[in-house]
mmCIF file of C-alpha atoms in Angstrom:
data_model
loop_
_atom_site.group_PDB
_atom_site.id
_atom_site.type_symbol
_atom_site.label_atom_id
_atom_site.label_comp_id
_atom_site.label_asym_id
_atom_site.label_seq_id
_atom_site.Cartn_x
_atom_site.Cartn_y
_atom_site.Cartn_z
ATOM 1 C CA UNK A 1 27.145 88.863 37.342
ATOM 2 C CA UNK A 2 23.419 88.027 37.884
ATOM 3 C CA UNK A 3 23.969 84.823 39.979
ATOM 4 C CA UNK A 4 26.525 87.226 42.083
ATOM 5 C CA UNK A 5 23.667 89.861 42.148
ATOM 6 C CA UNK A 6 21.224 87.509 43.411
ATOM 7 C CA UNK A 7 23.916 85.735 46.106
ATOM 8 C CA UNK A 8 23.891 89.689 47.239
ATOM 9 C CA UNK A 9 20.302 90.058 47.763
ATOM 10 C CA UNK A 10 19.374 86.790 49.523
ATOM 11 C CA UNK A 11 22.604 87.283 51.529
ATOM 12 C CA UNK A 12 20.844 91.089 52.403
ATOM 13 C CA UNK A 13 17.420 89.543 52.828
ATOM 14 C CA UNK A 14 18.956 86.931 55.210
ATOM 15 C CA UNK A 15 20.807 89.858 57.651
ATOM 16 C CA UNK A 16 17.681 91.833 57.486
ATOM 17 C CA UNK A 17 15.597 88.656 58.253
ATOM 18 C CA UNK A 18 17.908 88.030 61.270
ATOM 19 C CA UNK A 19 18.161 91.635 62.340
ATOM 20 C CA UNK A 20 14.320 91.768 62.653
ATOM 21 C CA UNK A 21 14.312 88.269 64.353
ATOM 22 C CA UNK A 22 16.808 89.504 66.853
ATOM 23 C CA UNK A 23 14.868 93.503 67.463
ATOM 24 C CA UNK A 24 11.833 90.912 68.225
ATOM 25 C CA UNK A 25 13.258 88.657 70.523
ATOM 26 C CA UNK A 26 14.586 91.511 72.685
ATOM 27 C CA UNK A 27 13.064 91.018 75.739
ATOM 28 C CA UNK A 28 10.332 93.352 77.024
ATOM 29 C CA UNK A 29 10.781 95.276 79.917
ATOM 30 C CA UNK A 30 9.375 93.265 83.118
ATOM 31 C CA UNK A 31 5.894 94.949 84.838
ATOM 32 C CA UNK A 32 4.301 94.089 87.749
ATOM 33 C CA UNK A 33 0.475 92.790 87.932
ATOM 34 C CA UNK A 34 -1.847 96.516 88.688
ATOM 35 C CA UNK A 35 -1.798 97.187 92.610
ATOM 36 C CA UNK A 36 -5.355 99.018 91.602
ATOM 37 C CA UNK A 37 -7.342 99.922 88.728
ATOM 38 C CA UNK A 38 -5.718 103.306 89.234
ATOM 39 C CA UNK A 39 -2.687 102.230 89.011
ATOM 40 C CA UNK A 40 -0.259 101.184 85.890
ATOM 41 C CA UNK A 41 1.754 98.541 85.292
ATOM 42 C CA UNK A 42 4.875 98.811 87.425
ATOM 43 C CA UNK A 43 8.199 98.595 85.363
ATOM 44 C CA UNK A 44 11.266 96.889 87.076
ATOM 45 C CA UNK A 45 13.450 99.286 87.897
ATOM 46 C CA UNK A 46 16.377 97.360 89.980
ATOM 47 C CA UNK A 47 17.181 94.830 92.913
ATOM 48 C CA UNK A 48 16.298 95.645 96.088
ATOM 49 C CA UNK A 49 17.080 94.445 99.802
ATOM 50 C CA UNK A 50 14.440 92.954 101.977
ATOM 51 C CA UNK A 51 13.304 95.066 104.543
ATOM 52 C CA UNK A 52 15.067 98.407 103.459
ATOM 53 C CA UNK A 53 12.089 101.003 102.178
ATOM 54 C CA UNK A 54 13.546 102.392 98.888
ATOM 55 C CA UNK A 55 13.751 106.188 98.741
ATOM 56 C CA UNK A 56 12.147 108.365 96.591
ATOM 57 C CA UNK A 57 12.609 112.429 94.975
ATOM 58 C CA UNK A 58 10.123 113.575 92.682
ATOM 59 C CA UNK A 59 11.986 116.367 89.993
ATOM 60 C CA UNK A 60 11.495 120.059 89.725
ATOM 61 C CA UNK A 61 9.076 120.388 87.560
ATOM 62 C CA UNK A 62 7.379 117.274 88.107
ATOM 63 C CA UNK A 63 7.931 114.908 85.229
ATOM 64 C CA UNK A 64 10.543 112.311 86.872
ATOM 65 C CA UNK A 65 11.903 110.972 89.936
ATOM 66 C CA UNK A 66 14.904 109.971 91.022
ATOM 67 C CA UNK A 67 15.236 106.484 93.433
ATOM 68 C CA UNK A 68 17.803 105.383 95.909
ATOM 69 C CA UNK A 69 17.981 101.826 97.437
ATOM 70 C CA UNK A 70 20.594 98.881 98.773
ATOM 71 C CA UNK A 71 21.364 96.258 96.619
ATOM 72 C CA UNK A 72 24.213 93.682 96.761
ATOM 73 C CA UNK A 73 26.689 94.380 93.591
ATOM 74 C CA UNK A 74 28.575 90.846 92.197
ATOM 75 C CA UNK A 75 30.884 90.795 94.318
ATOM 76 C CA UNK A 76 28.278 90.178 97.150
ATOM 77 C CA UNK A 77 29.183 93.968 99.245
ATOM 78 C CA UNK A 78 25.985 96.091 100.152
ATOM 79 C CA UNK A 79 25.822 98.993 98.153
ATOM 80 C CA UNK A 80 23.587 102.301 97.307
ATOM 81 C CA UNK A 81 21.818 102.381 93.854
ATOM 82 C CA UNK A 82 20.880 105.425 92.211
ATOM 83 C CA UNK A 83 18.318 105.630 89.114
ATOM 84 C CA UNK A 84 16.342 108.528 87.814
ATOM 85 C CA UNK A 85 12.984 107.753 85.770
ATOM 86 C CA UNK A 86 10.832 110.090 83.343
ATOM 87 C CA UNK A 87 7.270 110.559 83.938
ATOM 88 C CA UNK A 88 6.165 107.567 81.634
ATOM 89 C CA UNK A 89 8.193 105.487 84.163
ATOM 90 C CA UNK A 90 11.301 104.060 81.892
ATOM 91 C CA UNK A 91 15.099 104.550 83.306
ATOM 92 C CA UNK A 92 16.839 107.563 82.104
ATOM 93 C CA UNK A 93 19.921 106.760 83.903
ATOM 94 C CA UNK A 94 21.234 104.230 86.496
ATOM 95 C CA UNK A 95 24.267 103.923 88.464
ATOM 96 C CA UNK A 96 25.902 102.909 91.963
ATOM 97 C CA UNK A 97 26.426 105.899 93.564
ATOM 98 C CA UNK A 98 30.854 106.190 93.861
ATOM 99 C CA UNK A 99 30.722 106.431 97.830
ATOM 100 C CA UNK A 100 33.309 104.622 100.131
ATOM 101 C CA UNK A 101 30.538 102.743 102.548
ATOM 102 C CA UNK A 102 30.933 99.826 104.718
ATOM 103 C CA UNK A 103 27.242 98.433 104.750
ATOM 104 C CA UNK A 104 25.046 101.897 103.875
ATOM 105 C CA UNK A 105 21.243 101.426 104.776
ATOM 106 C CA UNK A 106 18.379 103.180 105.047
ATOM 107 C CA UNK A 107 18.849 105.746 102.284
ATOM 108 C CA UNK A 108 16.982 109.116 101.878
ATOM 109 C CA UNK A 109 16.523 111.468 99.120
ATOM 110 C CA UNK A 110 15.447 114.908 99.840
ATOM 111 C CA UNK A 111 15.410 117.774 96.753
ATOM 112 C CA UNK A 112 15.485 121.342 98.777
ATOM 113 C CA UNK A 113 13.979 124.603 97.796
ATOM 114 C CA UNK A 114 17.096 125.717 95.475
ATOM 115 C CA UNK A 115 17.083 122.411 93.554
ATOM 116 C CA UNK A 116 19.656 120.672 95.047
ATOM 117 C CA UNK A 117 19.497 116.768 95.706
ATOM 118 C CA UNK A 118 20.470 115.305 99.336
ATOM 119 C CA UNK A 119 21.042 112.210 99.637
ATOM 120 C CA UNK A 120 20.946 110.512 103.764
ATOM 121 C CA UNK A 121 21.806 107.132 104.702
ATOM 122 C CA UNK A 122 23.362 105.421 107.633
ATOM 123 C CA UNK A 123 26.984 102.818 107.560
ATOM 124 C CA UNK A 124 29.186 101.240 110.077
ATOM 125 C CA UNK A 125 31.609 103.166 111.721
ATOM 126 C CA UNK A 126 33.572 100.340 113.539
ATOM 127 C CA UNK A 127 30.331 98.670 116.009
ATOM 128 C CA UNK A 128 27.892 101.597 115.342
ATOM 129 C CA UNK A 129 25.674 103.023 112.139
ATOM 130 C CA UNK A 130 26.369 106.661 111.922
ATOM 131 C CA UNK A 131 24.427 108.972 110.065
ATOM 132 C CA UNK A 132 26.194 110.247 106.150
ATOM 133 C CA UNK A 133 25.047 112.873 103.803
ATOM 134 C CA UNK A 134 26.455 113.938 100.569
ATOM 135 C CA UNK A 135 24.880 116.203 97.865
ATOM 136 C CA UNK A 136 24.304 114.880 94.413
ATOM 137 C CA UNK A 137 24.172 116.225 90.915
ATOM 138 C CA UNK A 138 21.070 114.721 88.846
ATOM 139 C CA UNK A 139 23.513 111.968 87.349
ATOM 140 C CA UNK A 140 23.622 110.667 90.718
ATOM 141 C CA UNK A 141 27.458 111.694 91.354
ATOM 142 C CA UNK A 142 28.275 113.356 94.446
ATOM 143 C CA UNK A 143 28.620 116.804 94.445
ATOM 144 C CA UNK A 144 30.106 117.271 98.414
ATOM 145 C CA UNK A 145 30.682 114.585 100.648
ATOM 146 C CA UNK A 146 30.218 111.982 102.100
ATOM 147 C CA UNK A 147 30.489 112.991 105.516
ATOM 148 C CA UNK A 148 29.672 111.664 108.465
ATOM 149 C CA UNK A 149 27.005 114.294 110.096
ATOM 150 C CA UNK A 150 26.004 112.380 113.571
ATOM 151 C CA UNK A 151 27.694 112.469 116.731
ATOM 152 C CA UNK A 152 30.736 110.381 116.974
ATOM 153 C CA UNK A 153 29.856 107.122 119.492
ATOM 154 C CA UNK A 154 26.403 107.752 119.278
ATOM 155 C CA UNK A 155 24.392 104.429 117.028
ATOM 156 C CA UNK A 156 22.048 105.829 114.633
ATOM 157 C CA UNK A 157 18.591 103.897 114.305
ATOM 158 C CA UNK A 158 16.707 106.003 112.314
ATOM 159 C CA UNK A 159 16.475 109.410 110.507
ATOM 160 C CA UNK A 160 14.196 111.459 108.035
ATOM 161 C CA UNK A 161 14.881 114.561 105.908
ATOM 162 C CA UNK A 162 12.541 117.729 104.908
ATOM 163 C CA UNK A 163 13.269 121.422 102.807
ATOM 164 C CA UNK A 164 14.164 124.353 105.107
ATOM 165 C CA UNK A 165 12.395 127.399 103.806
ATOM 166 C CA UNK A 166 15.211 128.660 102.186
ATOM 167 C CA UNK A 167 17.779 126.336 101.075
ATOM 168 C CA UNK A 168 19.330 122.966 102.214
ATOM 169 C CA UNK A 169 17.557 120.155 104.010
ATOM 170 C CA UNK A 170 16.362 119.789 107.831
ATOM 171 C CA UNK A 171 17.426 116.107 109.231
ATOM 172 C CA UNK A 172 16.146 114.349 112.533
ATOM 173 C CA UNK A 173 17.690 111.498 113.489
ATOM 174 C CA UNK A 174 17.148 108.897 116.724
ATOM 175 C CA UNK A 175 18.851 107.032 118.698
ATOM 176 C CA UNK A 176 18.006 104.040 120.854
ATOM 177 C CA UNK A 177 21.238 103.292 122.155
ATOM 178 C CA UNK A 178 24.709 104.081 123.169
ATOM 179 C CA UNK A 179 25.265 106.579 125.780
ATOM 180 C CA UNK A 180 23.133 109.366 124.649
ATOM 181 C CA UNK A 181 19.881 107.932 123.326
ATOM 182 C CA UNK A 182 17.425 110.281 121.603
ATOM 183 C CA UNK A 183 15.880 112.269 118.997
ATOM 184 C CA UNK A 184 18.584 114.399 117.528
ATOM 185 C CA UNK A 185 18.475 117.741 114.691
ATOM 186 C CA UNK A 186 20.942 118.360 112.002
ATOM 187 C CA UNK A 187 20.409 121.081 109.688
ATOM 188 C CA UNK A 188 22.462 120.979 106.321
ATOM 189 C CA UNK A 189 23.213 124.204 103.870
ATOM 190 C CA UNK A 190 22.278 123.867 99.943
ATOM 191 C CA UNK A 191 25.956 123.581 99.185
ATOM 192 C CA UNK A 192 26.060 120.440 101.356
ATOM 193 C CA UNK A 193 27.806 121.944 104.304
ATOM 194 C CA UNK A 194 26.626 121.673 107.660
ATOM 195 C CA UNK A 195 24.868 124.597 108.699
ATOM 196 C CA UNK A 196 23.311 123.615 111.827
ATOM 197 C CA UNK A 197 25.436 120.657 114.002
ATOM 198 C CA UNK A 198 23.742 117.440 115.382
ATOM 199 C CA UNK A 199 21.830 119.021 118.307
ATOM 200 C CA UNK A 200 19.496 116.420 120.881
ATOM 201 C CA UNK A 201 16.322 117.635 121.436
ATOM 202 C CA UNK A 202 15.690 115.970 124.492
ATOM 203 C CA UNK A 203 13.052 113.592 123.191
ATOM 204 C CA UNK A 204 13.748 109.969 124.120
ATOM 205 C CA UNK A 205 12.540 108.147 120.291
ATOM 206 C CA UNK A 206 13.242 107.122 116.963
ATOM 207 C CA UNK A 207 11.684 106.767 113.644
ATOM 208 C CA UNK A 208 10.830 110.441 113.393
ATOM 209 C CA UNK A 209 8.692 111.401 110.547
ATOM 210 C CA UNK A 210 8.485 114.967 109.404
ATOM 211 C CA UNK A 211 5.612 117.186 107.483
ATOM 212 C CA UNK A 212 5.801 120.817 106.754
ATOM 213 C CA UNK A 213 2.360 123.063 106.648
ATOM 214 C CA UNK A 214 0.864 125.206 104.709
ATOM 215 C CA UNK A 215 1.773 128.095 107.148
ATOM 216 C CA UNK A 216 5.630 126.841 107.178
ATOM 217 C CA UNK A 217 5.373 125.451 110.697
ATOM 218 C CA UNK A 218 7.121 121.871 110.746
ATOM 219 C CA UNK A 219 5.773 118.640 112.788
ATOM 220 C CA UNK A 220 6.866 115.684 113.869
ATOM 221 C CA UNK A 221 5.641 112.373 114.707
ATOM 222 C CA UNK A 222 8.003 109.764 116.622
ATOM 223 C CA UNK A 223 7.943 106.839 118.787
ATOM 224 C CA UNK A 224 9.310 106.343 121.953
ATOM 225 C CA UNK A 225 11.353 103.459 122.973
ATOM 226 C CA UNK A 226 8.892 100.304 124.137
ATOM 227 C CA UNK A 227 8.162 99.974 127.590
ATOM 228 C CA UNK A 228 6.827 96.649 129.211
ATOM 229 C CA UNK A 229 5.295 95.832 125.757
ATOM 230 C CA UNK A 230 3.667 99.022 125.105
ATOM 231 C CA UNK A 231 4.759 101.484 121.966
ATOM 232 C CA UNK A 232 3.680 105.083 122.086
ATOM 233 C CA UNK A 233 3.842 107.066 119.069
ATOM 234 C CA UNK A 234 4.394 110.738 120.008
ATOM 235 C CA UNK A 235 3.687 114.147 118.213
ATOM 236 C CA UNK A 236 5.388 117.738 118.582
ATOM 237 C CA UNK A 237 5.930 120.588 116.875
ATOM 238 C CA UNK A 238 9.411 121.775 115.721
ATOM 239 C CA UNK A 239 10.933 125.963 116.226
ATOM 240 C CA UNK A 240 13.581 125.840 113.725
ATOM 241 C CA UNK A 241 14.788 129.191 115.444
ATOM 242 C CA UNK A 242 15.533 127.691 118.725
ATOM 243 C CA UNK A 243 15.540 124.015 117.853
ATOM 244 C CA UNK A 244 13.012 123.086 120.319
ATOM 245 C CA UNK A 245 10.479 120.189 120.161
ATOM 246 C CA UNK A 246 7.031 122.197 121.545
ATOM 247 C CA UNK A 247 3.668 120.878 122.288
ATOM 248 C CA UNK A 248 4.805 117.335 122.568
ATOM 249 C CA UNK A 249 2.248 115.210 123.512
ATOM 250 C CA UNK A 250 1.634 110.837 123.040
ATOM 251 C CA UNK A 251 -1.137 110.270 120.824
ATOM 252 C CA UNK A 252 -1.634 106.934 120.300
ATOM 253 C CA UNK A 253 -0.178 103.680 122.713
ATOM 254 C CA UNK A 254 -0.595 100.097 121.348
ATOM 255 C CA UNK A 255 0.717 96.395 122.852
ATOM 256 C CA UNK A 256 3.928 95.337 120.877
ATOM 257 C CA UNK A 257 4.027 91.497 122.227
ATOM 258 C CA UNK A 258 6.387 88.908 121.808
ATOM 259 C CA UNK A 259 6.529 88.165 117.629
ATOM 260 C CA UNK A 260 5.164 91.468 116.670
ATOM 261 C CA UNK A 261 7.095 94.364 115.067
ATOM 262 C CA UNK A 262 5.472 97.885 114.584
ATOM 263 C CA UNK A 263 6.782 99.922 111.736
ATOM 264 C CA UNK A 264 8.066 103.597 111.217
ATOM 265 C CA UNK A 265 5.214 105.979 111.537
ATOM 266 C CA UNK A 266 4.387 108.343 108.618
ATOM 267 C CA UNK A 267 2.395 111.992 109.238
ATOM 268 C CA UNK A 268 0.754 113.727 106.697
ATOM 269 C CA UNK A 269 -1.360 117.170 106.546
ATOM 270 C CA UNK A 270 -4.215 117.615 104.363
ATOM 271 C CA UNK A 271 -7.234 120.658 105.044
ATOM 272 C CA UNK A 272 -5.859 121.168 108.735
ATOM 273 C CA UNK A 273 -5.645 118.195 109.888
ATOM 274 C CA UNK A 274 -3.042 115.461 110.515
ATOM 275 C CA UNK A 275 -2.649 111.924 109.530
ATOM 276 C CA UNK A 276 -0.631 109.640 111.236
ATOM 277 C CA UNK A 277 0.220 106.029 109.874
ATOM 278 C CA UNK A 278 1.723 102.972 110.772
ATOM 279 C CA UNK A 279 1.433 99.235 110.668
ATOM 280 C CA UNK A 280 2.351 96.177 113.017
ATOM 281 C CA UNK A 281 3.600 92.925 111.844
ATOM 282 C CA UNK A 282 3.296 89.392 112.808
ATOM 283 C CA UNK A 283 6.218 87.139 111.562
ATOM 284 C CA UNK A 284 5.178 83.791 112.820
ATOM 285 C CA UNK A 285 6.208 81.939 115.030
ATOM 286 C CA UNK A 286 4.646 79.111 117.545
ATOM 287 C CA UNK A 287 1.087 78.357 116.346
ATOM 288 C CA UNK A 288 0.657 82.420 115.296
ATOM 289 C CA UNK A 289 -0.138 83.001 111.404
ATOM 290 C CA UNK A 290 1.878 85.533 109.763
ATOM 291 C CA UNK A 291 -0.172 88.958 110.005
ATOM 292 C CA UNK A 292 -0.342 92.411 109.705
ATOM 293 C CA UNK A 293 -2.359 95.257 109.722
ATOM 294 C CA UNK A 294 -2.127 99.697 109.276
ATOM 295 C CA UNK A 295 -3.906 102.057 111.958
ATOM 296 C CA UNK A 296 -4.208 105.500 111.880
ATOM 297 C CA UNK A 297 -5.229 108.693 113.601
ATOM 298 C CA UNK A 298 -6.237 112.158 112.938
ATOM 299 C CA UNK A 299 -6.330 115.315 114.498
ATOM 300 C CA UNK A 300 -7.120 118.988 113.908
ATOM 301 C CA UNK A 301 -3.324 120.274 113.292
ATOM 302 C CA UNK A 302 -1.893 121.904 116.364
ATOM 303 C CA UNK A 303 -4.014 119.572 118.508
ATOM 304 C CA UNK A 304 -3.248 116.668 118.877
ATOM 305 C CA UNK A 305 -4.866 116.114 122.392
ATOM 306 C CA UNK A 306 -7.981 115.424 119.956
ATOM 307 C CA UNK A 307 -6.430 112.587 118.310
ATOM 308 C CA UNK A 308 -9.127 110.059 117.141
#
């Protein structure tokens, strides 16, 4: 009975010993080297495609975020992946989000004033992208949707999303080709209907960004299509009432040459005045070195015929 006793307790030690061997060898969740001193240690979150920015919601009360991006699952088919993260930055959930897409791209996440999580991206409809939204709950599964929201026929390049002051999201959207080229408005209801049909506002551009003040007036930034090598970057203020683009008015040009790509512009607002970014790249090519640089102007808001 002793020798069996004993047997027993080395045989308990030994899964114990194992047990703890294993817990330790678990590995530890990648980070990333500090972008700053500011910053932490980023923690892998997922598998992302080159050259698609991933998209971003920060929760209700401030202690998460949910993510969006396009990733390739195993069975090599583009994809949309959904993951929401607590504020110390580890995955609460993750998922692909259940959406019949044929090559989705350039997702957006937008959380309007009620709560409710949109979610924007852009998949082929036979030879053109078209524009989809659908409304999530916070697992990531959707709610309404997906539904096509753009015109029919007309190629979708680009799009961003904002709150309206009540509920539901405000969408612009741009088009460089096809037979009705242009910046276009879509306005969508907190229950994920549309509540306000694609409408052009008569803006030739794309890559629209969007920044609401203080005051709840909305503006825009854009960029109009190149001409002879030259990009403008525009800026206008939105009437939600009549859906009007007012003010417009270029405030910046720069040289877009052969080999170099300029990026989406971003606007921001801070005591006034606005802030608009954006950054050209240099691929290569020929006896060029790869490059790039970000620029920026500011403005009092409301004027940008002051830009500097």
């Amino acid at each position: 009975m002793r020798d069996m006793s004993v047997r027993r307790a080395i045989c308990l030690l030994a899964i114990l010993m194992l047990t703890s061997l294993a817990i330790g060898c678990q590995p530890a969740p990648a980070r990333s080297a500090r972008a700053s001193e500011d910053w932490s240690r980023g923690t892998r979150v997922g598998t992302a495609s080159l050259n698609v920015p991933v998209a971003m919601s920060i929760d209700e009360d401030g202690r998460g975020a949910r993510f969006l991006w396009v990733t390739k699952d195993d069975e090599d088919r583009q994809i949309l992946r959904y993951a929401h993260l607590d504020a110390a930055g580890k995955t609460v959930s993750e998922t692909s989000l259940n959406i019949a897409a044929e090559w989705p791209n350039e997702p957006g996440l937008t959380r309007d004033a009620a709560g409710g999580l949109h979610a924007t991206w852009l998949a082929r409809d036979g030879d053109i992208y078209r524009l989809y939204h659908a409304l999530l709950d916070d697992a990531g599964r959707p709610v309404t949707g997906p539904d096509a929201i753009s015109l029919p026929g007309v190629p979708v390049h680009s799009h961003t999303s904002i709150p309206s002051l009540d509920d539901g999201i405000e969408i612009f959207w741009g088009a460089i080709g096809g037979p009705q080229p242009g910046l276009y408005h879509t306005r969508m209801a907190g229950d994920g209907a549309v509540a306000g049909p694609s409408h052009p506002l008569d803006m030739v551009g794309f890559d629209p960004s969007a920044v609401r003040a203080r005051d709840g007036s909305l503006h825009l930034v854009w960029k109009e299509s190149p001409d002879a090598g030259r990009q403008s970057i525009n800026y206008g203020v939105f009437d939600g009432a009549s859906r009007v683009i007012m003010g417009a008015h270029e405030i910046v040009a720069f040289a877009v040459g052969t080999g170099l790509v300029s990026h989406h512009p971003t606007l921001g607002i801070a005591r006034g005045r606005a802030y608009v970014f954006w950054s050209t790249e240099r691929r290569g090519g020929g006896l060029a070195a790869p490059s790039a640089e970000s620029q920026y102007v500011s403005f009092p808001l409301g004027h940008p015929e002051a830009a500097e």
